[in-house]
Amino acid sequence: MEARVDSTQITDAWWRAPAALAGYLFLLALVLGMAAPTTARAQAAKNSCLDCHSQLPPPLQVKPEEYNQSIHAEKGLTCVSCHGGDATKADMTAAMSAAAGFRGHVNRTGIPKLCASCHANATYMRGFDPSLPTDQYSKYLTSVHGHLLAKGDTNVAVCTDCHGVHDVRSPSDPRSSVYPLNVPGTCARCHANAETMKAYKIPTDQYASYTASVHYEDLVKNGDLSAPTCVTCHGAHGATPPGVSSVVNVCSTCHVFQAQLFDKSPHARAFLAAGLPGCVTCHSNHRILQPTDAFLGTGKGSVCVNCHAPGDPGYTAAAQIHSSLTALQASIDRSSAILARAGSSGMEVGPAELELSGARDDLTKARVGVHNFSAPAVEKETQAGMGVAQKTYQAGVAALAERDYRRKGLGISLGVIVLVVVSLWLLIRSIESRNSLEAKK
Amino acid sequence: MSPAGQVRDWLDERFGWDDLVAFIRHKTVPLHRYSYWYYLGGITLFLFTLQVVTGILLLLYYRPTPSDAFGSVQYIMTQVHFGWLIRSIHSWGANLMIFTAFAHMFSVAFFKAYRKPRELTWLSGIILLFLVLGFGFSGYLLPWNTLAFFATTVGTNLIGQVPLAGPWLLTFLRGGADVTGATLGRFFAFHVALLPGLATAFLLTHLLLVQRFGISVPPSLEPAWQAKPPAEREIRFFPNFMLRELMAWYLALGALGTLAALRPWGLGTKADPFASAPAGIRPEWYFMFMFETLKLIPARVGFMTGEALGVLVFGLAAVAWTLLPFLDRGGTGRKRRWAAGAVVFALGYVVGMTLYGYLVMAK
Amino acid sequence: MREDKSNPTQNPERRRFLEVLLGTGIVASLVSFFYPVIRYLIPPPSTDLGSNTVLAATVGELGINAGKIFRFGDHPALLVRMADGNYSAFSAVCTHLGCTVEYRPDLREIWCPCHNGKYDLHGRNISGPPPRPLTEFQVNVQGKDIYVSRTAAT
């Protein structure tokens, strides 16, 4: 359409201005010039593999659109890059001849090595993404998967089981099976399958447990992609369960404060001596629930009583820490409730609510502080918060007094209004009884 | 002569004060068993005056910009002495006024007071009702809170469904393609300048017409009323009717004060145009019956969208309602019952759909 | 009420009493209506509209490499005077669990005491659990006053 409009304009113009003719010729040359390289590129991209493999039935089928969206296609790699052979040859035998370096189907045992031929080559990879690590293969060799593969077990995960075969995508692509949101599901494909895991005698409830955890909630419900998935603790390529002594190190990559306090606490040595796995002892491993104050103390749901019996100092400390925290929480709730009540009556409680958030900070700090397991230290934190909560409670009381002042004002006004209404009514009666008397006369 | 008497004489010389007093003294209001309905118009007038006064007071602190609107209303509610009272009375008073206006209209419709010669009184009253609804719609947005923002988005969208003029009306109301700060500016202008001007003009017309044609007696009560002795047929406007009216005003004020002190009008949260719409957006109660109807109409009916059809039907119904005095010219028999039936249906529909809306919401 | 009809001669006195009562009532009611209005007309001392701009501090209040928490609407905010003497301001609500962050002159970072979260002086979360950067505000110095405003978004 546009071209036609252009050409008619130019045809009109050429009558009057020969310069337009020159312009037309230039345009023509440009179009022809652009067309030439396009044809050349089309020839270079011609891939004889797909002539057959897009038509063949599975497992020999390769969907071109599947491969075209992979990161490898994006970076200009072709079938030949992994499978060898010569895709420019139209003849099947020539294209897939040993002479052309055709490798064909890659065995599972050979996959890690094949991927590593590029991905472990720092010089080669630098040409694509200089910041991409090249240690995946060496890490894989140290992983449980790698060890078992070396022993000849071909059921374990190799590169393609997690990353895909022809449709390998960047981990930052939401469609990738190793995108943070998809990682748990990808691991669960094998690890939640009792049939597959039977031979290894390991549990299959990790995924179910993880999906109940606070980490999963943060990942999926809050959309926090930095929230830990399986690989954050176990490693991706070097996937191995962390040992008893290294659990604290794994957790402390994020929970720095808690780990520092724990290291200084009496539990650090005691747990190690008893062979207890640090953080996991109280918080469990995969099903890490949102910790509550009920974890502490001596009541139902407390993890302290798993080891501490009534009468020992730890039992007493647990009870003290628990009561410090719950007392502050109750105090905050009380202040919050009175402020909410005053606020809903239209009172200004903004500053008091702002101040109360300071008490919440103290509570959060005290909850972190419990990892020191020192009752006086926790008490010191909560006392600060108790002071703030008490002050804001007083502010709430004052606001309610203001509300009562309003109600008194309303009472007075209503009294006056009632007085006026009653005297009006009496006056009307008085006027009308006189009127009717007059009328009767 | 006392100073007050001198002032009176002075006024009498200038524009006939005594005539005016004599006129008011002679004005009467019909007395029958439904006389109390006559107070509704006066209560609506009083509430309107109250809205003007509290509205002017609110203007002292309100700022009609998206960045300051919410903050300034919050400031009125929390910092200004008795600001909570003024704003709460304005908000509660608006709702009460719309309620009394509707009640007044339906009482007039039931009593057939719109019939000849009062067609123009009815017409000016209907225009006033539309203006009052316009006040409600435009005022709702002014605090610039989330609920108001989305209710206005939905409401203006519906106006955009008006056949032919819809897109133009939408742009006119919103001051652009979307509800933005420009909309707030416009709604503010409508609420404090355009609508008050129009409302005052039509209010004066309405009062003048009421004065000109007097107060009607319902046709159904007319024979019984005529049969009464003349002294019991009417009461004097002043002081008898006026004192009763004053009583009603005081009661209304007492009710508003109680509502303001015990249930101050809420503030909500500041509107965020980029946030997703909150659940349960609904209009003010007086638009509920239309809102519910539009929800019940299927998405497509024939060649038009359900919303467009609904807006069209409501538009035609509003026109018919406005022209009620010209459609129902009195007469007897079946024709009379037809008009009464239409009024009963209209009232039933409005009340029924409003209740239905709230019961559905409550689920 | 009870006595009037039997004795009409009392009516003028009674009428007078009622008129006085009504007059008192109306005057009292007008006082109770106008008292709030008069109080309303006098603006309160604080002119904080809770708007998008707030006076955070005055020049000279903050030394080099120091921070100050101030109230911005319903939330705390943090004004930082950096080592080069310039100001920047952020929401002081930690993006992790909502604790109030503070400026740490020793680290030259913004720090949340609750879980050791750290933000750099652009508000970016650089260490610890915070999932998102802090919201940055605009700082304007007008004469001796330092104003902080939300970056314009209508």
CSV table of C-alpha atoms in Angstrom, one decimal, chain A residues 218 222 224 226 253-258 260 290 348 350-351 354 357-358 360-362 364-365 368 405 412-413 416-417 419-431 433-434 436-437, chain C residues 1 4-5 8 11 14-15 18-19 21-22 24-26 28-30 32-33 35 39 70-76 97-102 111-116 127-132:
chain,number,residue,atom,x,y,z
A,218,ASP,CA,8.0,-15.9,50.4
A,222,ASN,CA,5.4,-12.7,48.0
A,224,ASP,CA,10.5,-12.7,46.3
A,226,SER,CA,15.7,-14.2,46.2
A,253,THR,CA,24.4,-16.8,54.5
A,254,CYS,CA,21.0,-15.0,55.0
A,255,HIS,CA,20.3,-15.2,58.7
A,256,VAL,CA,23.6,-13.5,59.8
A,257,PHE,CA,22.5,-12.1,63.1
A,258,GLN,CA,20.9,-15.3,64.4
A,260,GLN,CA,26.3,-14.9,65.2
A,290,GLN,CA,7.1,-19.1,60.4
A,348,GLU,CA,-5.8,11.4,65.6
A,350,GLY,CA,-1.0,8.7,63.8
A,351,PRO,CA,2.0,9.8,65.9
A,354,LEU,CA,4.2,5.6,64.6
A,357,SER,CA,6.1,0.7,65.6
A,358,GLY,CA,9.2,1.3,67.7
A,360,ARG,CA,7.4,-3.7,67.3
A,361,ASP,CA,11.0,-3.1,66.2
A,362,ASP,CA,12.1,-4.0,69.8
A,364,THR,CA,11.5,-8.2,66.3
A,365,LYS,CA,15.0,-7.5,67.7
A,368,VAL,CA,16.3,-12.4,66.9
A,405,TYR,CA,-15.3,15.1,75.5
A,412,ILE,CA,-25.2,19.1,75.8
A,413,SER,CA,-26.2,20.0,72.2
A,416,VAL,CA,-30.5,22.0,74.0
A,417,ILE,CA,-32.1,20.6,70.9
A,419,LEU,CA,-35.3,21.7,75.0
A,420,VAL,CA,-36.1,23.7,71.8
A,421,VAL,CA,-38.2,20.9,70.3
A,422,VAL,CA,-40.2,20.4,73.5
A,423,SER,CA,-40.8,24.2,73.9
A,424,LEU,CA,-41.7,24.4,70.2
A,425,TRP,CA,-44.2,21.6,70.7
A,426,LEU,CA,-45.7,23.2,73.8
A,427,LEU,CA,-45.9,26.6,72.0
A,428,ILE,CA,-47.7,25.1,69.0
A,429,ARG,CA,-50.1,23.4,71.4
A,430,SER,CA,-50.7,26.6,73.2
A,431,ILE,CA,-51.2,28.6,70.0
A,433,SER,CA,-55.6,25.6,71.7
A,434,ARG,CA,-56.1,29.4,71.7
A,436,SER,CA,-59.5,26.6,68.5
A,437,LEU,CA,-61.0,28.5,71.4
C,1,MET,CA,-50.8,20.9,79.7
C,4,ASP,CA,-54.8,25.2,80.1
C,5,LYS,CA,-58.1,24.4,78.6
C,8,PRO,CA,-57.9,30.1,79.5
C,11,ASN,CA,-52.8,31.3,78.7
C,14,ARG,CA,-48.0,30.4,80.0
C,15,ARG,CA,-47.5,31.6,76.5
C,18,LEU,CA,-43.0,29.2,76.7
C,19,GLU,CA,-41.7,32.0,74.5
C,21,LEU,CA,-38.1,29.0,77.2
C,22,LEU,CA,-38.0,28.7,73.4
C,24,THR,CA,-33.4,30.5,75.7
C,25,GLY,CA,-33.3,27.2,73.9
C,26,ILE,CA,-32.7,28.8,70.5
C,28,ALA,CA,-28.3,28.1,73.6
C,29,SER,CA,-28.6,26.0,70.5
C,30,LEU,CA,-27.1,28.7,68.4
C,32,SER,CA,-23.7,25.2,70.7
C,33,PHE,CA,-23.7,25.4,66.9
C,35,TYR,CA,-18.9,27.5,69.2
C,39,ARG,CA,-13.1,27.1,66.8
C,70,PHE,CA,11.6,12.0,60.8
C,71,ARG,CA,7.9,11.5,60.4
C,72,PHE,CA,6.6,11.4,56.8
C,73,GLY,CA,2.8,11.0,56.8
C,74,ASP,CA,2.1,7.8,58.8
C,75,HIS,CA,5.6,6.3,58.4
C,76,PRO,CA,9.1,7.1,59.5
C,97,LEU,CA,9.7,-7.0,58.1
C,98,GLY,CA,9.0,-3.3,58.4
C,99,CYS,CA,11.5,-2.4,61.2
C,100,THR,CA,12.8,1.2,61.2
C,101,VAL,CA,16.2,1.4,59.6
C,102,GLU,CA,18.9,3.7,60.7
C,111,TRP,CA,21.2,-0.6,58.5
C,112,CYS,CA,18.2,-2.4,59.8
C,113,PRO,CA,18.9,-3.6,63.4
C,114,CYS,CA,16.3,-6.3,63.3
C,115,HIS,CA,17.9,-8.7,60.9
C,116,ASN,CA,21.1,-6.9,59.9
C,127,SER,CA,23.1,-7.4,52.2
C,128,GLY,CA,20.9,-9.5,54.5
C,129,PRO,CA,17.2,-10.4,54.0
C,130,PRO,CA,15.7,-7.2,52.6
C,131,PRO,CA,14.0,-8.2,49.3
C,132,ARG,CA,13.7,-4.7,47.8
